[in-house]
């Protein structure tokens, strides 16, 4: 009976299971809901901004905002340099945190707070994008979007009321949008004197705290309290316009004061090399002091002459006679195209005896590499006369004096008149319809001057100086400055194009003696040009 019951029971189970599966299948087929609609498929391009951000919450900022640049190269650089940056940043953090901790611990009656271990781990931060601001001030402003999910090991020892506790910070996550300002920019490495860091919004900070081996953040309510407390405190201290400032160098030391005048007389050239097809050259000399940001000085052009006589004299402001040198370059002037370099040489100022005129005959070289075999080739000579005159103690400019003070007009300047100096420095965002080979055309009192043209460049830099000797101040005059693109070939298909122009009233330069501004070009979408104007008088 037992065996028979077992067999019947098994058959009954099998029969009941089969019947149940069949009934369930047909119920599933015939009793499906009829109000369910098929999903609607729409291309991403038809979605609005809010919907896209919900669908793609981690989309990079440079995709959302055209003002933000993609910086994959920076992430790769940081990834490679991170082992070294870790050590350097950890030292800097200790240096910055020390005075802040010393200021805060008396409020909470804590004896001391010290870092036992401080390492940022092996995972570097990443930049989702970066925005750069261009201003007319001597500064650089950048706003990176930083995300860091790191594995740092930070152990802090706290002493209070005779007890000592050790706190470990782990699993740190920081999402922040800082504004970093490098200001002022100076002509000494690293080329900025101070770093200023502000937060444009409250940062997202997430981390774990371990005290005596236990996870402190697991205490109910403590995690959210500590996180919000840190956000509020950090925002209170560094939310824009408040900032954390780190001094890199003393700007007064970076901006060296003038200590003397170097008088340079370009006398003549001797046996210069032929550069033109007709067996001639049109030489001129361009020279400046190294480490000087001012535009280079230039002589006049001597057309079709291999032994030119200039006898032209100039004054240069010296700031460091021990490190600066006079760099001289001889060029062959070309009416169209780039001016060809004929040779160069340098005169270290430390080799000059103060107040003693020195006439030097310099062999023109291709470059200053003593091992370059091309320097053995004869390129002619340049004869110059130089004398360095240090300032006396009472002549040294004080802190409130401008080291780039305007020079006086040369001898022979008409009384009541002066010398108008125009320095065409650079342009930005200029673009032609068919070509962009820009040069600048100056028109003043019917006289026309032109810079050299720069081939295929939307941001050309000229740094060329022009002078007009005037019998009276140009108080009621205007200067016409026009940027023109020259065709790279014969111009039969596409003639020259105007890229924009500006009219500058010269009354300001007469009253201020010097102005250096960027002007928006008329008839140009975003083009700007920087022009420096000086009005030099004999008094």
Short mmCIF file of C-alpha atoms in Angstrom, two decimals:
data_model
loop_
_atom_site.label_atom_id
_atom_site.label_comp_id
_atom_site.label_asym_id
_atom_site.label_seq_id
_atom_site.Cartn_x
_atom_site.Cartn_y
_atom_site.Cartn_z
CA UNK A 1 0.00 0.00 0.00
CA UNK A 2 2.82 2.33 0.83
CA UNK A 3 4.40 1.95 -2.59
CA UNK A 4 1.05 2.34 -4.35
CA UNK A 5 0.25 5.51 -2.39
CA UNK A 6 3.63 6.96 -3.26
CA UNK A 7 3.14 6.28 -6.97
CA UNK A 8 -0.37 7.75 -7.00
CA UNK A 9 0.80 10.81 -5.06
CA UNK A 10 3.64 11.44 -7.48
CA UNK A 11 1.31 11.13 -10.49
CA UNK A 12 -1.18 13.46 -8.86
CA UNK A 13 1.55 16.06 -8.26
CA UNK A 14 2.75 15.81 -11.84
CA UNK A 15 -0.78 16.03 -13.23
CA UNK A 16 -1.70 19.01 -11.04
CA UNK A 17 1.49 20.89 -11.94
CA UNK A 18 0.94 20.38 -15.66
CA UNK A 19 -2.70 21.50 -15.50
CA UNK A 20 -1.70 24.55 -13.43
CA UNK A 21 0.98 25.64 -15.94
CA UNK A 22 -1.46 25.33 -18.86
CA UNK A 23 -4.19 27.31 -17.10
CA UNK A 24 -1.68 29.97 -16.03
CA UNK A 25 -0.34 30.39 -19.56
CA UNK A 26 -3.80 30.93 -21.07
CA UNK A 27 -4.74 33.37 -18.30
CA UNK A 28 -1.54 35.34 -19.02
CA UNK A 29 -2.36 35.47 -22.72
CA UNK A 30 -6.06 36.38 -22.49
CA UNK A 31 -6.04 38.65 -19.46
CA UNK A 32 -3.17 41.08 -20.36
CA UNK A 33 -3.87 44.77 -19.50
CA UNK A 34 -5.03 46.74 -22.50
CA UNK A 35 -4.09 50.24 -21.24
CA UNK A 36 -0.30 49.74 -21.58
CA UNK A 37 1.15 51.78 -24.48
CA UNK A 38 4.34 51.16 -26.40
CA UNK A 39 7.30 53.33 -25.29
CA UNK A 40 7.88 56.50 -27.32
CA UNK A 41 11.35 56.71 -28.86
CA UNK A 42 12.69 60.22 -29.52
CA UNK A 43 16.17 61.28 -30.75
CA UNK A 44 18.39 63.06 -28.21
CA UNK A 45 18.51 66.16 -30.41
CA UNK A 46 14.80 66.72 -29.77
CA UNK A 47 15.22 66.76 -25.99
CA UNK A 48 15.40 70.04 -24.08
CA UNK A 49 18.33 70.95 -21.83
CA UNK A 50 16.66 69.88 -18.58
CA UNK A 51 15.66 66.48 -19.98
CA UNK A 52 19.16 65.84 -21.30
CA UNK A 53 20.70 66.62 -17.92
CA UNK A 54 18.32 64.19 -16.25
CA UNK A 55 19.10 61.47 -18.79
CA UNK A 56 22.86 62.13 -18.71
CA UNK A 57 23.72 63.44 -15.23
CA UNK A 58 27.47 62.87 -15.70
CA UNK A 59 27.74 64.62 -19.05
CA UNK A 60 30.98 66.74 -19.11
CA UNK A 61 30.67 70.47 -18.63
CA UNK A 62 32.48 71.22 -21.89
CA UNK A 63 29.57 69.54 -23.72
CA UNK A 64 26.94 71.64 -21.91
CA UNK A 65 28.72 74.98 -22.04
CA UNK A 66 30.70 76.28 -25.07
CA UNK A 67 32.69 78.66 -22.80
CA UNK A 68 34.27 75.71 -20.98
CA UNK A 69 37.29 74.06 -22.61
CA UNK A 70 38.07 70.36 -22.66
CA UNK A 71 41.28 69.57 -20.76
CA UNK A 72 42.03 65.90 -21.29
CA UNK A 73 45.70 66.78 -21.72
CA UNK A 74 45.74 68.28 -18.22
CA UNK A 75 44.26 65.13 -16.68
CA UNK A 76 46.93 63.04 -18.42
CA UNK A 77 49.63 65.38 -17.17
CA UNK A 78 48.34 65.23 -13.58
CA UNK A 79 48.07 61.45 -13.74
CA UNK A 80 51.74 61.18 -14.74
CA UNK A 81 52.94 63.78 -12.23
CA UNK A 82 50.68 62.73 -9.35
CA UNK A 83 53.32 60.83 -7.27
CA UNK A 84 55.40 64.01 -7.19
CA UNK A 85 52.45 66.39 -6.88
CA UNK A 86 51.22 64.34 -3.91
CA UNK A 87 54.39 65.09 -1.94
CA UNK A 88 54.52 68.77 -2.96
CA UNK A 89 50.82 69.42 -2.27
CA UNK A 90 50.97 67.63 1.09
CA UNK A 91 53.84 69.91 2.18
CA UNK A 92 51.92 72.98 1.00
CA UNK A 93 48.74 71.87 2.81
CA UNK A 94 50.67 71.51 6.06
CA UNK A 95 52.17 74.97 5.60
CA UNK A 96 48.78 76.57 4.88
CA UNK A 97 46.88 74.63 7.57
CA UNK A 98 49.33 75.34 10.36
CA UNK A 99 48.43 79.05 10.94
CA UNK A 100 44.71 78.33 10.40
CA UNK A 101 44.75 75.56 13.03
CA UNK A 102 46.73 77.72 15.43
CA UNK A 103 44.06 80.41 15.12
CA UNK A 104 41.12 78.07 15.65
CA UNK A 105 42.20 75.67 18.45
CA UNK A 106 42.06 78.22 21.31
CA UNK A 107 38.31 78.60 20.71
CA UNK A 108 37.76 74.92 21.50
CA UNK A 109 40.38 74.65 24.30
CA UNK A 110 42.49 72.19 22.32
CA UNK A 111 46.20 71.98 23.13
CA UNK A 112 47.50 70.94 19.71
CA UNK A 113 46.55 69.45 16.35
CA UNK A 114 49.31 67.76 14.34
CA UNK A 115 49.47 65.72 11.15
CA UNK A 116 51.01 62.31 11.79
CA UNK A 117 50.45 61.11 8.22
CA UNK A 118 49.37 63.14 5.22
CA UNK A 119 49.28 61.54 1.79
CA UNK A 120 46.73 62.08 -0.95
CA UNK A 121 46.81 58.49 -2.18
CA UNK A 122 47.28 57.06 -5.64
CA UNK A 123 44.12 58.42 -7.32
CA UNK A 124 44.55 61.94 -8.76
CA UNK A 125 41.72 64.47 -9.21
CA UNK A 126 40.20 64.97 -12.64
CA UNK A 127 39.12 68.17 -14.37
CA UNK A 128 35.77 68.03 -16.14
CA UNK A 129 36.45 71.29 -17.95
CA UNK A 130 38.02 74.72 -17.50
CA UNK A 131 36.92 78.28 -18.22
CA UNK A 132 39.52 81.01 -18.76
CA UNK A 133 38.81 84.74 -18.33
CA UNK A 134 40.76 87.35 -20.30
CA UNK A 135 40.96 90.79 -18.69
CA UNK A 136 42.91 93.97 -19.36
CA UNK A 137 44.65 93.63 -16.00
CA UNK A 138 47.95 91.83 -15.37
CA UNK A 139 46.24 88.65 -14.22
CA UNK A 140 45.06 85.22 -15.32
CA UNK A 141 41.71 83.88 -14.07
CA UNK A 142 40.69 80.25 -14.52
CA UNK A 143 37.67 78.32 -13.25
CA UNK A 144 38.20 74.54 -13.35
CA UNK A 145 35.56 71.95 -12.44
CA UNK A 146 37.30 69.50 -10.10
CA UNK A 147 36.16 66.02 -9.15
CA UNK A 148 38.24 63.91 -6.81
CA UNK A 149 37.26 60.52 -5.46
CA UNK A 150 40.56 59.65 -3.82
CA UNK A 151 42.07 57.21 -1.38
CA UNK A 152 44.05 59.53 0.89
CA UNK A 153 45.52 58.59 4.24
CA UNK A 154 45.32 61.51 6.64
CA UNK A 155 45.99 60.86 10.33
CA UNK A 156 45.63 63.78 12.73
CA UNK A 157 46.69 63.68 16.39
CA UNK A 158 44.63 65.88 18.74
CA UNK A 159 45.67 66.72 22.31
CA UNK A 160 43.15 68.19 24.75
CA UNK A 161 42.60 68.04 28.53
CA UNK A 162 45.66 65.81 28.94
CA UNK A 163 44.30 63.20 26.52
CA UNK A 164 45.47 62.28 23.07
CA UNK A 165 43.19 61.07 20.27
CA UNK A 166 44.07 59.95 16.75
CA UNK A 167 41.63 60.61 13.90
CA UNK A 168 42.01 59.10 10.44
CA UNK A 169 40.35 60.59 7.36
CA UNK A 170 39.60 58.06 4.60
CA UNK A 171 37.55 57.75 1.40
CA UNK A 172 37.59 61.46 0.63
CA UNK A 173 35.38 62.79 -2.18
CA UNK A 174 35.44 66.44 -3.23
CA UNK A 175 33.47 68.06 -6.05
CA UNK A 176 34.27 71.78 -6.31
CA UNK A 177 34.17 74.73 -8.71
CA UNK A 178 37.01 77.07 -7.64
CA UNK A 179 38.15 80.32 -9.20
CA UNK A 180 41.95 80.57 -9.34
CA UNK A 181 43.52 83.98 -9.94
CA UNK A 182 47.23 84.42 -10.70
CA UNK A 183 48.03 88.05 -10.00
CA UNK A 184 50.02 90.13 -10.63
CA UNK A 185 51.86 88.73 -13.63
CA UNK A 186 55.56 89.59 -13.44
CA UNK A 187 58.57 89.02 -15.74
CA UNK A 188 60.27 86.59 -13.33
CA UNK A 189 59.66 82.85 -13.06
CA UNK A 190 57.05 81.52 -12.25
CA UNK A 191 55.66 84.77 -13.75
CA UNK A 192 53.04 85.44 -11.07
CA UNK A 193 53.44 86.75 -7.54
CA UNK A 194 50.31 85.46 -5.79
CA UNK A 195 47.67 82.72 -6.10
CA UNK A 196 44.15 83.55 -4.99
CA UNK A 197 41.57 80.71 -4.69
CA UNK A 198 37.83 81.22 -4.18
CA UNK A 199 34.85 78.88 -4.36
CA UNK A 200 32.05 79.83 -6.74
CA UNK A 201 29.57 77.56 -4.89
CA UNK A 202 29.46 75.32 -1.84
CA UNK A 203 31.63 72.25 -2.46
CA UNK A 204 30.44 68.66 -2.13
CA UNK A 205 32.59 66.97 0.53
CA UNK A 206 32.25 63.32 1.54
CA UNK A 207 34.66 61.34 3.73
CA UNK A 208 34.98 58.80 6.50
CA UNK A 209 36.40 59.33 10.01
CA UNK A 210 37.97 56.58 12.05
CA UNK A 211 38.67 57.09 15.76
CA UNK A 212 40.46 54.32 17.66
CA UNK A 213 39.68 51.88 14.85
CA UNK A 214 35.92 52.54 14.83
CA UNK A 215 33.98 54.31 12.10
CA UNK A 216 32.84 57.53 13.76
CA UNK A 217 30.66 58.49 10.80
CA UNK A 218 28.45 55.45 11.49
CA UNK A 219 26.98 57.24 14.55
CA UNK A 220 23.36 58.16 13.64
CA UNK A 221 23.02 61.79 12.60
CA UNK A 222 26.75 62.57 12.88
CA UNK A 223 27.55 62.05 9.18
CA UNK A 224 25.14 64.68 7.91
CA UNK A 225 26.02 67.09 10.72
CA UNK A 226 29.76 66.94 10.05
CA UNK A 227 29.33 67.17 6.28
CA UNK A 228 27.10 70.25 6.47
CA UNK A 229 29.36 71.82 9.10
CA UNK A 230 32.41 71.49 6.85
CA UNK A 231 30.53 72.83 3.83
CA UNK A 232 29.35 75.87 5.77
CA UNK A 233 32.75 76.57 7.33
CA UNK A 234 34.64 76.23 4.04
CA UNK A 235 32.06 78.35 2.23
CA UNK A 236 32.18 80.95 4.99
CA UNK A 237 35.94 81.28 4.63
CA UNK A 238 36.46 80.96 0.88
CA UNK A 239 33.16 81.51 -0.95
CA UNK A 240 33.53 84.24 -3.59
CA UNK A 241 34.54 87.06 -3.15
CA UNK A 242 36.40 85.76 -0.07
CA UNK A 243 39.62 83.97 -1.02
CA UNK A 244 42.56 81.94 0.18
CA UNK A 245 45.72 83.77 -0.86
CA UNK A 246 49.15 82.17 -1.18
CA UNK A 247 52.11 84.52 -1.68
CA UNK A 248 54.63 83.11 -4.17
CA UNK A 249 57.10 85.98 -4.35
CA UNK A 250 57.47 89.62 -3.49
CA UNK A 251 56.15 91.61 -6.48
CA UNK A 252 58.46 94.52 -5.67
CA UNK A 253 61.45 92.22 -6.07
CA UNK A 254 60.07 90.69 -9.26
CA UNK A 255 59.53 94.13 -10.79
CA UNK A 256 63.12 95.37 -10.64
CA UNK A 257 63.78 99.09 -10.53
CA UNK A 258 65.85 100.86 -13.19
CA UNK A 259 69.49 101.30 -12.12
CA UNK A 260 70.93 103.05 -15.16
CA UNK A 261 70.81 104.00 -18.83
CA UNK A 262 72.53 102.21 -21.70
CA UNK A 263 73.25 104.53 -24.62
CA UNK A 264 73.55 102.58 -27.87
CA UNK A 265 74.82 104.11 -31.09
CA UNK A 266 74.45 101.96 -34.19
CA UNK A 267 77.37 103.19 -36.28
CA UNK A 268 77.63 101.11 -39.44
CA UNK A 269 77.51 97.70 -41.08
CA UNK A 270 80.52 96.24 -42.88
CA UNK A 271 80.43 93.78 -45.81
CA UNK A 272 76.92 92.54 -45.16
CA UNK A 273 75.71 89.60 -47.22
CA UNK A 274 73.56 89.88 -50.34
CA UNK A 275 70.00 88.72 -49.76
CA UNK A 276 68.03 90.11 -52.71
CA UNK A 277 67.93 88.62 -56.20
CA UNK A 278 69.55 91.76 -57.59
CA UNK A 279 72.64 91.28 -55.41
CA UNK A 280 71.71 93.88 -52.82
CA UNK A 281 70.20 94.08 -49.33
CA UNK A 282 68.06 96.59 -47.44
CA UNK A 283 69.47 96.25 -43.91
CA UNK A 284 68.20 97.62 -40.63
CA UNK A 285 69.08 96.80 -37.00
CA UNK A 286 66.58 95.69 -34.37
CA UNK A 287 67.80 95.48 -30.77
CA UNK A 288 66.65 95.29 -27.16
CA UNK A 289 67.82 94.32 -23.69
CA UNK A 290 67.15 90.77 -22.58
CA UNK A 291 64.53 90.36 -19.80
CA UNK A 292 62.89 93.60 -21.02
CA UNK A 293 59.18 93.52 -21.93
CA UNK A 294 59.28 96.76 -23.93
CA UNK A 295 59.23 96.57 -27.75
CA UNK A 296 62.59 96.39 -29.50
CA UNK A 297 64.23 99.52 -30.94
CA UNK A 298 64.88 99.76 -34.68
CA UNK A 299 67.09 101.83 -36.94
CA UNK A 300 66.04 103.18 -40.30
CA UNK A 301 66.27 100.97 -43.40
CA UNK A 302 69.24 101.56 -45.71
CA UNK A 303 68.10 100.47 -49.15
CA UNK A 304 70.48 98.66 -51.56
CA UNK A 305 73.50 98.99 -49.30
CA UNK A 306 75.91 96.32 -48.03
CA UNK A 307 78.01 98.85 -46.07
CA UNK A 308 75.30 101.03 -44.50
CA UNK A 309 76.05 104.06 -42.33
CA UNK A 310 73.46 104.67 -39.62
CA UNK A 311 75.02 106.74 -36.81
CA UNK A 312 71.71 106.55 -34.92
CA UNK A 313 71.64 106.77 -31.12
CA UNK A 314 69.15 105.28 -28.63
CA UNK A 315 68.73 105.02 -24.86
CA UNK A 316 67.66 101.84 -23.05
CA UNK A 317 66.67 101.49 -19.39
CA UNK A 318 68.84 98.97 -17.49
CA UNK A 319 67.41 97.03 -14.52
CA UNK A 320 70.07 94.37 -13.88
CA UNK A 321 73.51 94.96 -15.43
CA UNK A 322 74.78 91.64 -14.06
CA UNK A 323 72.29 89.47 -15.95
CA UNK A 324 71.03 91.58 -18.86
CA UNK A 325 72.62 91.72 -22.30
CA UNK A 326 72.15 93.85 -25.41
CA UNK A 327 70.85 91.64 -28.22
CA UNK A 328 71.35 92.98 -31.75
CA UNK A 329 69.75 91.54 -34.89
CA UNK A 330 70.34 92.71 -38.45
CA UNK A 331 67.45 92.15 -40.89
CA UNK A 332 66.97 92.54 -44.63
CA UNK A 333 63.81 94.59 -45.14
CA UNK A 334 61.23 93.19 -47.57
CA UNK A 335 58.28 95.11 -48.93
CA UNK A 336 56.22 91.91 -49.14
CA UNK A 337 56.77 88.91 -46.94
CA UNK A 338 58.86 88.21 -43.88
CA UNK A 339 62.02 90.20 -43.24
CA UNK A 340 65.03 87.89 -43.50
CA UNK A 341 67.52 87.74 -40.65
CA UNK A 342 71.08 88.49 -41.74
CA UNK A 343 72.89 87.89 -38.44
CA UNK A 344 73.05 88.66 -34.74
CA UNK A 345 75.27 89.10 -31.70
CA UNK A 346 74.98 90.04 -28.03
CA UNK A 347 76.89 92.27 -25.63
CA UNK A 348 76.68 91.25 -21.93
CA UNK A 349 76.37 94.42 -19.85
CA UNK A 350 78.63 93.03 -17.11
CA UNK A 351 81.52 93.31 -19.59
CA UNK A 352 81.08 97.09 -19.83
CA UNK A 353 82.90 99.52 -17.57
CA UNK A 354 80.45 102.14 -16.22
CA UNK A 355 80.77 105.64 -17.71
CA UNK A 356 83.36 104.40 -20.24
CA UNK A 357 82.31 104.54 -23.94
CA UNK A 358 83.26 101.43 -25.87
CA UNK A 359 83.35 100.94 -29.64
CA UNK A 360 82.84 97.31 -30.65
CA UNK A 361 83.08 95.59 -34.03
CA UNK A 362 80.86 92.52 -33.81
CA UNK A 363 80.97 89.56 -36.19
CA UNK A 364 77.43 88.68 -37.20
CA UNK A 365 76.45 85.10 -36.30
CA UNK A 366 73.52 82.88 -37.16
CA UNK A 367 72.88 82.19 -33.46
CA UNK A 368 74.72 82.21 -30.13
CA UNK A 369 75.50 78.47 -30.13
CA UNK A 370 79.34 78.22 -30.11
CA UNK A 371 79.17 74.67 -31.49
CA UNK A 372 77.05 75.54 -34.53
CA UNK A 373 79.24 75.16 -37.64
CA UNK A 374 77.09 77.71 -39.48
CA UNK A 375 78.59 80.42 -37.27
CA UNK A 376 81.92 79.91 -39.07
CA UNK A 377 80.43 81.41 -42.19
CA UNK A 378 81.16 85.12 -42.70
CA UNK A 379 78.01 87.26 -42.48
CA UNK A 380 79.59 90.69 -42.19
CA UNK A 381 80.16 92.93 -39.18
CA UNK A 382 78.28 95.52 -37.15
CA UNK A 383 80.02 98.48 -35.51
CA UNK A 384 78.34 99.88 -32.38
CA UNK A 385 79.27 102.31 -29.64
CA UNK A 386 77.86 101.65 -26.16
CA UNK A 387 78.18 103.31 -22.78
CA UNK A 388 76.49 102.30 -19.53
CA UNK A 389 75.67 105.16 -17.12
CA UNK A 390 74.48 104.00 -13.69
CA UNK A 391 72.10 106.27 -11.81
CA UNK A 392 73.39 108.17 -8.83
CA UNK A 393 71.77 107.41 -5.48
CA UNK A 394 69.45 110.41 -5.67
CA UNK A 395 68.49 109.53 -9.27
CA UNK A 396 67.21 105.99 -8.61
CA UNK A 397 63.40 105.89 -9.04
CA UNK A 398 61.51 105.35 -5.79
CA UNK A 399 58.69 102.88 -5.24
CA UNK A 400 56.07 105.39 -6.31
CA UNK A 401 57.88 106.18 -9.56
CA UNK A 402 57.20 104.43 -12.83
CA UNK A 403 60.14 102.42 -14.07
CA UNK A 404 58.77 102.68 -17.60
CA UNK A 405 58.67 106.47 -17.52
CA UNK A 406 58.39 108.23 -20.85
CA UNK A 407 61.67 109.22 -22.46
CA UNK A 408 62.26 112.81 -23.34
CA UNK A 409 62.13 113.91 -26.94
CA UNK A 410 65.50 113.95 -28.74
CA UNK A 411 67.55 117.08 -29.30
CA UNK A 412 66.27 119.24 -32.12
CA UNK A 413 62.61 118.76 -31.22
CA UNK A 414 60.67 121.96 -32.05
CA UNK A 415 59.79 124.10 -29.04
CA UNK A 416 56.14 123.69 -28.17
CA UNK A 417 56.05 120.42 -30.13
CA UNK A 418 57.20 116.90 -29.45
CA UNK A 419 57.57 113.35 -30.66
CA UNK A 420 54.49 111.16 -31.15
CA UNK A 421 55.44 107.50 -30.71
CA UNK A 422 53.04 104.77 -31.86
CA UNK A 423 53.77 101.17 -30.85
CA UNK A 424 51.55 98.64 -32.62
CA UNK A 425 51.67 95.63 -30.32
CA UNK A 426 49.18 92.90 -31.24
CA UNK A 427 45.66 92.05 -32.39
CA UNK A 428 43.20 89.34 -31.41
CA UNK A 429 40.37 87.50 -33.18
CA UNK A 430 40.85 89.09 -36.59
CA UNK A 431 39.67 87.02 -39.54
CA UNK A 432 39.18 87.60 -43.26
CA UNK A 433 36.68 85.97 -45.58
CA UNK A 434 39.27 84.48 -47.94
CA UNK A 435 42.62 84.87 -46.14
CA UNK A 436 44.04 86.13 -42.84
CA UNK A 437 47.54 87.55 -43.36
CA UNK A 438 47.21 90.73 -41.28
CA UNK A 439 49.27 93.90 -41.21
CA UNK A 440 48.48 97.34 -39.75
CA UNK A 441 48.12 100.54 -41.72
CA UNK A 442 48.52 103.84 -39.83
CA UNK A 443 47.26 107.10 -41.29
CA UNK A 444 48.14 110.37 -39.53
CA UNK A 445 47.97 113.86 -41.06
CA UNK A 446 48.06 112.37 -44.56
CA UNK A 447 51.17 110.28 -43.87
CA UNK A 448 50.92 106.48 -44.10
CA UNK A 449 52.97 103.86 -42.23
CA UNK A 450 52.69 100.06 -42.34
CA UNK A 451 53.82 97.13 -40.22
CA UNK A 452 55.09 93.87 -41.65
CA UNK A 453 52.40 91.31 -42.44
CA UNK A 454 52.01 88.10 -40.48
CA UNK A 455 51.08 85.03 -42.49
CA UNK A 456 47.99 82.97 -41.56
CA UNK A 457 47.46 84.27 -38.02
CA UNK A 458 44.24 85.40 -36.31
CA UNK A 459 46.19 86.68 -33.27
CA UNK A 460 49.18 88.47 -34.84
CA UNK A 461 51.90 90.18 -32.83
CA UNK A 462 53.94 92.99 -34.39
CA UNK A 463 55.56 95.12 -31.64
CA UNK A 464 56.61 97.73 -34.20
CA UNK A 465 57.29 101.37 -33.37
CA UNK A 466 56.59 104.45 -35.49
CA UNK A 467 57.51 108.07 -34.78
CA UNK A 468 56.14 111.43 -35.96
CA UNK A 469 58.00 114.69 -35.16
CA UNK A 470 55.41 117.43 -34.64
CA UNK A 471 55.61 121.20 -34.29
CA UNK A 472 52.61 121.27 -31.94
CA UNK A 473 50.69 118.81 -29.76
CA UNK A 474 48.14 116.70 -31.71
CA UNK A 475 45.31 117.76 -29.39
CA UNK A 476 42.65 117.85 -32.10
CA UNK A 477 44.00 115.06 -34.30
CA UNK A 478 42.87 111.48 -34.78
CA UNK A 479 44.94 108.43 -35.64
CA UNK A 480 43.46 105.98 -38.16
CA UNK A 481 44.51 102.39 -37.36
CA UNK A 482 43.41 99.74 -39.85
CA UNK A 483 44.08 96.01 -39.92
CA UNK A 484 44.36 94.65 -43.45
CA UNK A 485 44.85 91.11 -44.74
CA UNK A 486 47.28 90.78 -47.64
CA UNK A 487 46.76 87.95 -50.16
CA UNK A 488 49.47 85.33 -49.90
CA UNK A 489 49.87 85.06 -53.68
CA UNK A 490 49.38 87.56 -56.48
CA UNK A 491 45.91 88.49 -55.26
CA UNK A 492 44.18 87.97 -58.59
CA UNK A 493 41.48 85.73 -57.11
CA UNK A 494 41.18 87.32 -53.67
CA UNK A 495 42.48 90.88 -53.22
CA UNK A 496 43.41 92.39 -49.86
CA UNK A 497 40.67 92.67 -47.24
CA UNK A 498 39.96 95.11 -44.43
CA UNK A 499 39.69 93.25 -41.10
CA UNK A 500 38.59 96.28 -39.07
CA UNK A 501 39.66 99.77 -38.11
CA UNK A 502 39.57 102.25 -35.24
CA UNK A 503 39.93 106.03 -34.90
CA UNK A 504 41.91 107.11 -31.81
CA UNK A 505 41.62 110.62 -30.39
CA UNK A 506 45.12 111.83 -29.52
CA UNK A 507 44.05 114.39 -26.91
CA UNK A 508 44.35 111.74 -24.17
CA UNK A 509 47.95 110.89 -24.98
CA UNK A 510 48.89 114.59 -24.91
CA UNK A 511 47.44 115.02 -21.42
CA UNK A 512 48.52 111.62 -20.00
CA UNK A 513 51.85 111.35 -21.87
CA UNK A 514 51.26 107.60 -22.33
CA UNK A 515 48.28 105.32 -22.96
CA UNK A 516 48.30 101.59 -23.67
CA UNK A 517 44.88 100.16 -24.47
CA UNK A 518 43.03 97.50 -26.43
CA UNK A 519 40.52 98.87 -28.92
CA UNK A 520 37.57 97.03 -30.45
CA UNK A 521 37.87 97.10 -34.23
CA UNK A 522 34.98 98.63 -36.18
CA UNK A 523 33.52 96.33 -38.86
CA UNK A 524 34.97 93.29 -37.09
CA UNK A 525 32.93 90.75 -35.14
CA UNK A 526 35.30 90.19 -32.19
CA UNK A 527 38.58 91.75 -33.34
CA UNK A 528 40.66 93.91 -31.00
CA UNK A 529 43.99 95.67 -31.39
CA UNK A 530 46.43 96.84 -28.72
CA UNK A 531 48.24 100.11 -29.41
CA UNK A 532 50.57 102.07 -27.13
CA UNK A 533 50.85 105.84 -27.66
CA UNK A 534 53.49 108.15 -26.17
CA UNK A 535 53.86 111.91 -26.34
CA UNK A 536 57.47 112.89 -25.66
CA UNK A 537 58.54 116.47 -25.09
CA UNK A 538 61.92 118.01 -24.32
CA UNK A 539 60.77 119.24 -20.89
#
